[in-house]
Coordinates of C-alpha atoms and ligand atoms in Angstrom, one line a residue:
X29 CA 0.0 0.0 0.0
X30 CA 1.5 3.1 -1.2
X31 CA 2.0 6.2 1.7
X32 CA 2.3 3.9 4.9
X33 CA 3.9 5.0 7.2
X34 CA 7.2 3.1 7.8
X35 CA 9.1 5.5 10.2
X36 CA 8.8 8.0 12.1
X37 CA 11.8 10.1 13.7
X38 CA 10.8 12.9 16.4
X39 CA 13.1 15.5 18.0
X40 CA 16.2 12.9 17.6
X41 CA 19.6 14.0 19.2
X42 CA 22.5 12.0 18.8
X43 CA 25.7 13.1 20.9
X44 CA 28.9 11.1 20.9
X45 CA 30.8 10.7 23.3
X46 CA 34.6 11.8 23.8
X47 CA 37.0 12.3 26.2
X48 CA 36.5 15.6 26.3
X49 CA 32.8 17.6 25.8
X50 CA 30.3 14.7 23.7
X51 CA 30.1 15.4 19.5
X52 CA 26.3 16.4 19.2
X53 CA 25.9 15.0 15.8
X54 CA 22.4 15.9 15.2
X55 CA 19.9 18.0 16.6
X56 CA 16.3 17.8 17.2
X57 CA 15.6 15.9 13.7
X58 CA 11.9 15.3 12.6
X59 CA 11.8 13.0 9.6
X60 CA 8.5 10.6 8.6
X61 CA 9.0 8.4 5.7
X62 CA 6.3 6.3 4.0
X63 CA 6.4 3.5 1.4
X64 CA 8.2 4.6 -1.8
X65 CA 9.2 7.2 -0.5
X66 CA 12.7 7.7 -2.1
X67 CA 14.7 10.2 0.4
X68 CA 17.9 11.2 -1.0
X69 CA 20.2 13.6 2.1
X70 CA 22.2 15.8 1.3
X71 CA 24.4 18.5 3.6
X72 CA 28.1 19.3 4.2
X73 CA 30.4 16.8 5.0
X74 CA 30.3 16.0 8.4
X75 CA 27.0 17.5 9.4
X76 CA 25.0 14.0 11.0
X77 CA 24.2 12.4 7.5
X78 CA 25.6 8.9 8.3
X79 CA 24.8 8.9 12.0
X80 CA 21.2 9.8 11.0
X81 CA 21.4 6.8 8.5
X82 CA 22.9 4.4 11.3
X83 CA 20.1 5.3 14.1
X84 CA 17.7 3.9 11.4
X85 CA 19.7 0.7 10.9
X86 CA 19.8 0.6 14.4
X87 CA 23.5 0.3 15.1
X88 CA 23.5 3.9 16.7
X89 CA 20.8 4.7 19.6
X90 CA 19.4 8.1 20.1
X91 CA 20.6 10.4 22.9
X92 CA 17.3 12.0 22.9
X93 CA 14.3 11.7 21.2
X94 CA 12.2 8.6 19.3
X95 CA 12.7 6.4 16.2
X96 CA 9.8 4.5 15.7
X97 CA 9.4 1.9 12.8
X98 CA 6.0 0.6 11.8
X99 CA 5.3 2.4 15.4
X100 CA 7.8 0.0 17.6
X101 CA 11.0 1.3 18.8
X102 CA 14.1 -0.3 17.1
X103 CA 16.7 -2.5 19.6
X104 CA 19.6 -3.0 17.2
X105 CA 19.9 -4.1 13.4
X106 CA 17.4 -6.5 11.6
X107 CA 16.9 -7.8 8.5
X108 CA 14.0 -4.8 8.3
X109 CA 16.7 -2.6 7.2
X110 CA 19.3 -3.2 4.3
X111 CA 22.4 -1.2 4.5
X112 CA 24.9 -0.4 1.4
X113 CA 27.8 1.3 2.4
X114 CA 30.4 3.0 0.1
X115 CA 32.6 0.0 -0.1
X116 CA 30.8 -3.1 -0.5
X117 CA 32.5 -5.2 2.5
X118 CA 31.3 -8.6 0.7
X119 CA 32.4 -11.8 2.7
X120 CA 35.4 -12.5 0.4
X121 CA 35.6 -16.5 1.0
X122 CA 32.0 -16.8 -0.7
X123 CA 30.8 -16.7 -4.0
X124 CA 28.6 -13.9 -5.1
X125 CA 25.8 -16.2 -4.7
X126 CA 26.5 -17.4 -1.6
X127 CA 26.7 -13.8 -0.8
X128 CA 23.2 -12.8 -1.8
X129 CA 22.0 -16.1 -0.1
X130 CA 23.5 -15.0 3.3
X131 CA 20.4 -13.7 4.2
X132 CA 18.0 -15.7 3.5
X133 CA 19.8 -18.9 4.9
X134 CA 19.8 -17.0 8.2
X135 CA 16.3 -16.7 8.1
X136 CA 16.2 -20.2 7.8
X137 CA 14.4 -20.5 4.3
X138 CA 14.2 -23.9 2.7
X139 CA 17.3 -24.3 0.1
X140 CA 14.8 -24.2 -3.1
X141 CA 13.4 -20.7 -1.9
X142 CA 17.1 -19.7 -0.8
X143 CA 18.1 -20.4 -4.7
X144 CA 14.8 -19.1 -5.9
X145 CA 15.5 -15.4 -4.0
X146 CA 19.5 -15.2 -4.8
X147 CA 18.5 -15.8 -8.6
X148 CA 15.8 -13.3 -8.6
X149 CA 17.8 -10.8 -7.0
X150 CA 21.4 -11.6 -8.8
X151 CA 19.2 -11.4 -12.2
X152 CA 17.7 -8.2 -11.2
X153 CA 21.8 -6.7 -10.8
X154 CA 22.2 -8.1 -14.0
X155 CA 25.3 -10.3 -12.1
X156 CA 23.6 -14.2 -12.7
X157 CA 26.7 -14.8 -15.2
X158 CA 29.5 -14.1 -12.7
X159 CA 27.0 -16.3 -9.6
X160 CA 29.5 -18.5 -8.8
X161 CA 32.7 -16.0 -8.9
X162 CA 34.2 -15.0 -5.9
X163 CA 34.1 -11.0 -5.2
X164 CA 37.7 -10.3 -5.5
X165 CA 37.4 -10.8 -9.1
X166 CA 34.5 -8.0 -9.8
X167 CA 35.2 -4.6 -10.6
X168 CA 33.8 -1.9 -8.5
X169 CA 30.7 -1.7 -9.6
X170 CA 30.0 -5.4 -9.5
X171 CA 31.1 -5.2 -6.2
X172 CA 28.3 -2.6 -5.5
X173 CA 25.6 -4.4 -7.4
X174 CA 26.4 -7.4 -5.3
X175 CA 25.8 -5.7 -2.2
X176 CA 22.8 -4.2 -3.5
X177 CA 21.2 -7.6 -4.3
X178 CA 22.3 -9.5 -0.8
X179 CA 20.4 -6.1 0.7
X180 CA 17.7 -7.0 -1.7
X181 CA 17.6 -10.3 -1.0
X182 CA 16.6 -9.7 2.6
X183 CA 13.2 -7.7 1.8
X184 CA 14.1 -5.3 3.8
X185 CA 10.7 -2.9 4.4
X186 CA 13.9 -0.2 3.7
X187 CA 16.6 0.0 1.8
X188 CA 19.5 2.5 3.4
X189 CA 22.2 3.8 1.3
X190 CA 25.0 5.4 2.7
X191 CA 27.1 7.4 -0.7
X192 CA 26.8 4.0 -2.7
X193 CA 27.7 5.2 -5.9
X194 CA 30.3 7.7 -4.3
X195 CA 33.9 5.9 -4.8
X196 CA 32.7 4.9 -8.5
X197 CA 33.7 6.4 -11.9
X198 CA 31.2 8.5 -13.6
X199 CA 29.7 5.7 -16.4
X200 CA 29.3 3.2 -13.7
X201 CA 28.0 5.4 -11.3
X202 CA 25.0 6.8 -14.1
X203 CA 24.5 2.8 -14.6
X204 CA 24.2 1.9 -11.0
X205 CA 21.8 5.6 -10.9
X206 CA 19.2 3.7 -13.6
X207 CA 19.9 0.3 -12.2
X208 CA 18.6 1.7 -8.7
X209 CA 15.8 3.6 -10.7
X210 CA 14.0 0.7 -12.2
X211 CA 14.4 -1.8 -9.3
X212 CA 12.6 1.3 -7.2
X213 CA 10.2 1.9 -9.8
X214 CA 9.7 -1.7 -10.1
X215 CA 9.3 -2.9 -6.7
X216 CA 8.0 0.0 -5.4
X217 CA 10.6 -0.1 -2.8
X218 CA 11.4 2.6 -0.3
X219 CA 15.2 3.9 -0.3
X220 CA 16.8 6.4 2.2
X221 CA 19.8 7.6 0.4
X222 CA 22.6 9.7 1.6
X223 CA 24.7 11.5 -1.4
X224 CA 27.0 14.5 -2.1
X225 CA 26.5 14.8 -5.5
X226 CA 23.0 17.1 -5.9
X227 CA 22.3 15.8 -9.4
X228 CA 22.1 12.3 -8.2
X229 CA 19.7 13.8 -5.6
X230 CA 17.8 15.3 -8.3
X231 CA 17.4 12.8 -10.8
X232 CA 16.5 9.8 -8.5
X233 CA 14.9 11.1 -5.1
X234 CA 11.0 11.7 -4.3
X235 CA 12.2 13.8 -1.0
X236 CA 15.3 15.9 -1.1
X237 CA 16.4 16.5 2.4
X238 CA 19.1 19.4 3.2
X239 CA 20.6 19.1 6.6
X240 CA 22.6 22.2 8.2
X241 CA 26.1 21.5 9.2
X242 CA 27.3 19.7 12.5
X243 CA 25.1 19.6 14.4
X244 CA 23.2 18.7 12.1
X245 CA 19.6 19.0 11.5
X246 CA 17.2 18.6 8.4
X247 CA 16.8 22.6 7.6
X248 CA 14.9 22.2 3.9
X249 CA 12.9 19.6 2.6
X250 CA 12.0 19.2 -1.6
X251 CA 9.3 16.9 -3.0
X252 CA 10.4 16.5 -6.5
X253 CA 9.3 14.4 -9.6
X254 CA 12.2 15.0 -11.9
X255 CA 12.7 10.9 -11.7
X256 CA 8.9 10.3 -13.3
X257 CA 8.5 13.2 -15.6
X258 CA 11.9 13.7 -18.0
X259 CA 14.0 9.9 -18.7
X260 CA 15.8 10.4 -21.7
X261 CA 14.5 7.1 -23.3
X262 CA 18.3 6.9 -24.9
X263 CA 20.3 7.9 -22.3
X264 CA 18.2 6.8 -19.4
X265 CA 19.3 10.3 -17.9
X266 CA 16.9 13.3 -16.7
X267 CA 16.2 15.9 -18.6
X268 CA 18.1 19.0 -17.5
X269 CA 15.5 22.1 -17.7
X270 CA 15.2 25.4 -16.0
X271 CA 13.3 23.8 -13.2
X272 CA 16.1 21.5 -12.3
X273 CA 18.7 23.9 -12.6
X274 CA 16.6 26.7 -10.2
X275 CA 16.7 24.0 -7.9
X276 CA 19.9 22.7 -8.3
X277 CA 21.2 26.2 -7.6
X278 CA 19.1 26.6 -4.7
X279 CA 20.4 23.5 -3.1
X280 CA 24.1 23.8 -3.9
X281 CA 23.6 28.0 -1.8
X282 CA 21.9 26.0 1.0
X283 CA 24.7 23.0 1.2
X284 CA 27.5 26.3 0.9
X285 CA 26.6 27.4 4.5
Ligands
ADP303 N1 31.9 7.4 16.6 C1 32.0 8.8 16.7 N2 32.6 9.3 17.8 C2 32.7 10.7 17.9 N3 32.3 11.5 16.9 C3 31.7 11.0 15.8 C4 31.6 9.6 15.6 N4 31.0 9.4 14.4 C5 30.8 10.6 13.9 N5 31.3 11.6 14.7 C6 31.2 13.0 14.5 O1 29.8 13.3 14.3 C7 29.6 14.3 13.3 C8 28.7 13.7 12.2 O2 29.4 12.6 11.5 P1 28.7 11.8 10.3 O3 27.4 11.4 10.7 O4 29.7 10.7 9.9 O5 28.7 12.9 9.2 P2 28.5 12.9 7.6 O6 28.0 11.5 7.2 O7 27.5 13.9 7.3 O8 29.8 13.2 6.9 C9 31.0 14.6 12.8 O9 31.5 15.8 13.5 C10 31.9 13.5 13.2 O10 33.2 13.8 13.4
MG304 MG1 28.9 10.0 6.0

């Protein structure tokens, strides 16, 4: 059902602590998402991005405030929640479909269904031929797809992506942009995305957060349709046209603080 709520984040302070005063990270963030949502964050390096993305997976609590999902609080990490990081930290003694299977098996799926799920997911990366390879032969953005489908493979009720395209070349990273595209679009998934690149932003989110710098806090929020409304059919790009670029200029003087 499209619009559920999934989360719902109020008045969350994170603060660190340090040997001397604690890092307050963020500050006082209010953030709902709902299904198919597609939430891309932006803000200046350093401001709270990540640690906002890691109180959702659940591997950082908050200092103050509530994170509710599907209206429980969260103890720790679940399978709920798939996490893709920058680098793809794959297990390197398995295959790229024993990878993907990881999940599943922990779940304790029968072996056919475990098969049936890796397949479905390694087809939708477009990685079924190199299945049985281990990672350390894939290039970096077979490494990426990789983690995307064991992520995938979970069902997670959210996908989190912390700059997943970020230490890619520029090709691979406009392929992995579609690739991300048409399983969202297809799946009707709902992604939380943290990136520094505001065209990214642009041409894939739904949401467009901007968060101030450390501490940070979410101090603009977009709703844009730039991903439904202008695909090049060739290119599989968006169309670049005044509206994009007023906003892109917008965002790039509010991320300049
Ligand atoms: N484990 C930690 N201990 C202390 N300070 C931290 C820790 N993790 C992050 N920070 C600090 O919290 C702030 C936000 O970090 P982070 O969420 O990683 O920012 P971003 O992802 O936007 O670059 C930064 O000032 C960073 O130095
Ligand atoms: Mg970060």
């Amino acid at each position: 059902m499209n619009n559920e709520l999934i989360i719902e984040i109020d008045n969350l302070t994170v603060d660190y602590p340090t040997d001397n005063e604690p890092v307050r990270a963020l500050d006082r963030v209010d953030l709902k998402i709902c299904q198919h949502d597609f939430i891309c964050v932006l803000g200046p390096s350093g401001c709270g991005k990540s640690t906002l993305l890691n109180v959702i997976a659940g591997f950082t609590q908050p200092s103050d405030g509530t994170f509710l999902m599907h209206g429980q609080p969260v103890a720790g990490p679940d399978r709920q929640r798939g996490v893709v990081f920058q680098s793809a930290s794959l297990y390197p003694w398995m295959s790229v479909r024993k990878n993907v299977e990881f999940g599943p098996k922990i779940k304790g799926l029968p072996a056919t269904e475990i098969t049936r799920i890796a397949s479905h997911y390694l087809e939708q990366v477009h990685l079924l031929e190199v299945a049985d390879q281990p990672p350390f032969q894939l290039s970096g953005g077979m490494k990426q797809r990789v983690a995307l489908a064991r992520a995938l493979a979970n069902e997670p009720a959210i996908l989190l992506l912390d700059e997943p395209f970020g230490a890619l070349d520029a090709l691979t990273r406009i392929h992995m942009q579609q690739l991300v595209r048409k399983i969202w679009q297809q799946d009707q998934n709902t992604i939380f995305m943290i990136t520094h690149d505001v065209d990214e932003a642009l041409s894939l989110g739904t949401r467009l957060l901007v968060m101030s710098k450390c501490p940070g806090t979410i101090i603009q929020e977009f709703s844009v349709d730039f991903c439904d409304r202008a695909i090049d059919e060739h290119t599989g790009r968006v169309h670049v046209d005044a509206d994009y670029l007023a906003l892109r200029e917008e965002i790039l003087d509010l991320i300049d603080v």
